[in-house]
PDB file of C-alpha atoms in Angstrom:
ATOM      1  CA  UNK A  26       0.000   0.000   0.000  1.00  0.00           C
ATOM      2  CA  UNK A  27       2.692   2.112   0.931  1.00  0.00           C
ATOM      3  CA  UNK A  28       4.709   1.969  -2.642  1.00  0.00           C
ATOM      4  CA  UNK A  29       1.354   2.644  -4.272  1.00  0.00           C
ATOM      5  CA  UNK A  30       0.925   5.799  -2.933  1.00  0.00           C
ATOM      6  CA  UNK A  31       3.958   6.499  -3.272  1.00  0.00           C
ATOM      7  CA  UNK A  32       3.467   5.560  -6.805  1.00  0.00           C
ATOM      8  CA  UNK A  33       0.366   7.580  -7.042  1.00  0.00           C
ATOM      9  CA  UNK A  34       1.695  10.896  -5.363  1.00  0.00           C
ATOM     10  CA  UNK A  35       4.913  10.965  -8.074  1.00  0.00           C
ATOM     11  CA  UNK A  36       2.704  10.277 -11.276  1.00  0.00           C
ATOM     12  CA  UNK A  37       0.590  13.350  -9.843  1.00  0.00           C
ATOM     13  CA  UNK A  38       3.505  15.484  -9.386  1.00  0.00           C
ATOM     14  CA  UNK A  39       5.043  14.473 -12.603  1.00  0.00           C
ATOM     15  CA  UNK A  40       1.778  15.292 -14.753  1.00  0.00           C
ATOM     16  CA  UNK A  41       1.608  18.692 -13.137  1.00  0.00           C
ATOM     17  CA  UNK A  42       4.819  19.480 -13.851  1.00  0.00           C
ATOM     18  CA  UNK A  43       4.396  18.290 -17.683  1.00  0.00           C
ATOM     19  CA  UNK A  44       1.585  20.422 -17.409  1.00  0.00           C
ATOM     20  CA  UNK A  45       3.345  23.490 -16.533  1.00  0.00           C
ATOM     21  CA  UNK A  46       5.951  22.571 -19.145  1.00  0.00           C
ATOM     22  CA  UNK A  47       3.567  22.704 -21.475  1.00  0.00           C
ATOM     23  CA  UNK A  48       2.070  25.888 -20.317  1.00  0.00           C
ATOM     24  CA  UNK A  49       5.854  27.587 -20.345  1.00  0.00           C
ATOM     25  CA  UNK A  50       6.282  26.463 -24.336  1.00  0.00           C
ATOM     26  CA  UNK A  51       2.315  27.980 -25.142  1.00  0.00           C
ATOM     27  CA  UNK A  52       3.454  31.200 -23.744  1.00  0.00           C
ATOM     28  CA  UNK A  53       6.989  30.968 -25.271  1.00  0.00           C
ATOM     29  CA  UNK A  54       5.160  30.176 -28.715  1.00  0.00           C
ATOM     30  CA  UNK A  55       2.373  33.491 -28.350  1.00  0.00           C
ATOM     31  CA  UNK A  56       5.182  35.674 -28.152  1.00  0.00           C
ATOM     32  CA  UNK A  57       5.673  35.849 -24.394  1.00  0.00           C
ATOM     33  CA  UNK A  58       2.038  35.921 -23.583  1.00  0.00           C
ATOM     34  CA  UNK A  59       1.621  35.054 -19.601  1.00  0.00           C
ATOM     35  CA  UNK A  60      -1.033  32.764 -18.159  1.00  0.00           C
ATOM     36  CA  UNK A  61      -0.247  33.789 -14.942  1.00  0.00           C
ATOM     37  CA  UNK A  62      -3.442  32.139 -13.911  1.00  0.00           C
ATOM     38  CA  UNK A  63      -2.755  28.292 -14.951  1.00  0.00           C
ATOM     39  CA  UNK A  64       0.627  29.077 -13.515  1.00  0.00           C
ATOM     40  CA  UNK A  65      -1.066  29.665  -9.921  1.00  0.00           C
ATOM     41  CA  UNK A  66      -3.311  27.283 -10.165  1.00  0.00           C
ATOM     42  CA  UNK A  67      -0.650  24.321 -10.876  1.00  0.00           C
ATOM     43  CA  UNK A  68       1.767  25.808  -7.923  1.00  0.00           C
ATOM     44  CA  UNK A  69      -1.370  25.758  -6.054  1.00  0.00           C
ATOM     45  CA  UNK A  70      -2.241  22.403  -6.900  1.00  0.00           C
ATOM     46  CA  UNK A  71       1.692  21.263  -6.205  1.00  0.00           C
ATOM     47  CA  UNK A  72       1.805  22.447  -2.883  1.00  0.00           C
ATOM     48  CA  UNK A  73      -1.540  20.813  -1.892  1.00  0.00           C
ATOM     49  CA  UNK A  74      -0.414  17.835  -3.100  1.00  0.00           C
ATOM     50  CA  UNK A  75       2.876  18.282  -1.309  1.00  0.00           C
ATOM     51  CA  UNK A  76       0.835  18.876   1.568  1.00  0.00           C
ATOM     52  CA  UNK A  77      -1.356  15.630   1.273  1.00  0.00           C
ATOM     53  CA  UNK A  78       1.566  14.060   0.992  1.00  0.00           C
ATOM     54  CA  UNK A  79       2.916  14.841   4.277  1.00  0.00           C
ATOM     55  CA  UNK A  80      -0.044  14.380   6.143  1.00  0.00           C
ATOM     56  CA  UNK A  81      -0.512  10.547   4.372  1.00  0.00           C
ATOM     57  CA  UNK A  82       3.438   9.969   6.105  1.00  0.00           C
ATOM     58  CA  UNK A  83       1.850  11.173   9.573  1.00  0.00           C
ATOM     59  CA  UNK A  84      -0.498   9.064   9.731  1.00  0.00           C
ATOM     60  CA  UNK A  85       0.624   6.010   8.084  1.00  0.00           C
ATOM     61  CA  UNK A  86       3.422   6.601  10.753  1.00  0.00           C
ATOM     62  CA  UNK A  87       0.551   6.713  13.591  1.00  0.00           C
ATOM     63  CA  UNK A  88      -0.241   3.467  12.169  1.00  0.00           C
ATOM     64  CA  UNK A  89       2.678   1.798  12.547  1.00  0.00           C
ATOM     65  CA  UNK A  90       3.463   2.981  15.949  1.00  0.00           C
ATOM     66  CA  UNK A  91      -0.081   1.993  16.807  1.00  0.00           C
ATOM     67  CA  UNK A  92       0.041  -1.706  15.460  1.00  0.00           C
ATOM     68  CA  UNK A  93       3.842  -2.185  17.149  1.00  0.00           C
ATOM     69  CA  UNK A  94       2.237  -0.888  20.278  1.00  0.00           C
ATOM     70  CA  UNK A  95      -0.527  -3.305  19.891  1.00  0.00           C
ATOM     71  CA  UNK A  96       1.636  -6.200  18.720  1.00  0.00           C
ATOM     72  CA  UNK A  97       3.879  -5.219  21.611  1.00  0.00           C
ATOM     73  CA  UNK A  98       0.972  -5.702  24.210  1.00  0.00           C
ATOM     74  CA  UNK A  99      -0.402  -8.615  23.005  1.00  0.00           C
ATOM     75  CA  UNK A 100       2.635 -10.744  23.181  1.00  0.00           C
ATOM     76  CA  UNK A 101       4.620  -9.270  25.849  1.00  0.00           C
ATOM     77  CA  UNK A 102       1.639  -8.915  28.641  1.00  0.00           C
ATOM     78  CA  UNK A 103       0.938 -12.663  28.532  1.00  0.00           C
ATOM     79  CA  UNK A 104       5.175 -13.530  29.133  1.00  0.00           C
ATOM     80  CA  UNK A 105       5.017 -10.724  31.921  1.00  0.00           C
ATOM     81  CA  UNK A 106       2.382 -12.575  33.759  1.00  0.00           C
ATOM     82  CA  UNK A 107       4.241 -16.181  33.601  1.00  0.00           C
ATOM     83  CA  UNK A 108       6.951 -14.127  35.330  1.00  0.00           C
ATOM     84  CA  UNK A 109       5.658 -12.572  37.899  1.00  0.00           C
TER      85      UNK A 109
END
C-alpha cells in the first residue's frame, strides 16, 4: 500500500509538472504571452499535493506505531504474567 501511494503521489507530481511545461512552451510560442493564472493554479495544486503528501506519512506513521504498540501488548503482557 505504501509503494502505491507512493506511486500515485509521483505520477501526480510528474503530470503537473508536464503540465506546466507545457504551459511555459504555449506562452513561449504566443510571443511571451503570460497565463499567470494556470501558472497559480498548478503551484497551487503542487503544494496541496505536497501537503497531502505529508499528512498521508503522519499518519501512516501513527499506524505503525499503533500496530507495534498493539503487537507489543499482546505478546509481551501474557510472558510478563508467567513471570511474575
Amino acid at each position: 500500500m505504501v509503494n502505491q501511494a507512493e506511486l500515485l503521489f509521483s505520477e501526480v507530481l510528474n503530470a503537473l509538472s508536464q503540465i506546466s511545461e507545457k504551459r511555459c512552451k504555449i506562452e513561449q510560442n504566443n510571443s511571451g504571452m503570460k497565463l499567470p493564472e494556470s501558472r497559480r493554479q498548478i503551484a497551487e495544486f503542487e503544494s496541496m499535493l505536497q501537503k497531502e503528501k505529508a499528512e498521508f506519512e503522519v499518519r501512516l506513521s501513527m499506524l505503525a506505531d499503533l500496530l507495534v504498540f498493539s503487537y507489543t501488548s499482546i505478546i509481551c503482557e501474557p510472558l510478563w504474567t508467567l513471570i511474575m
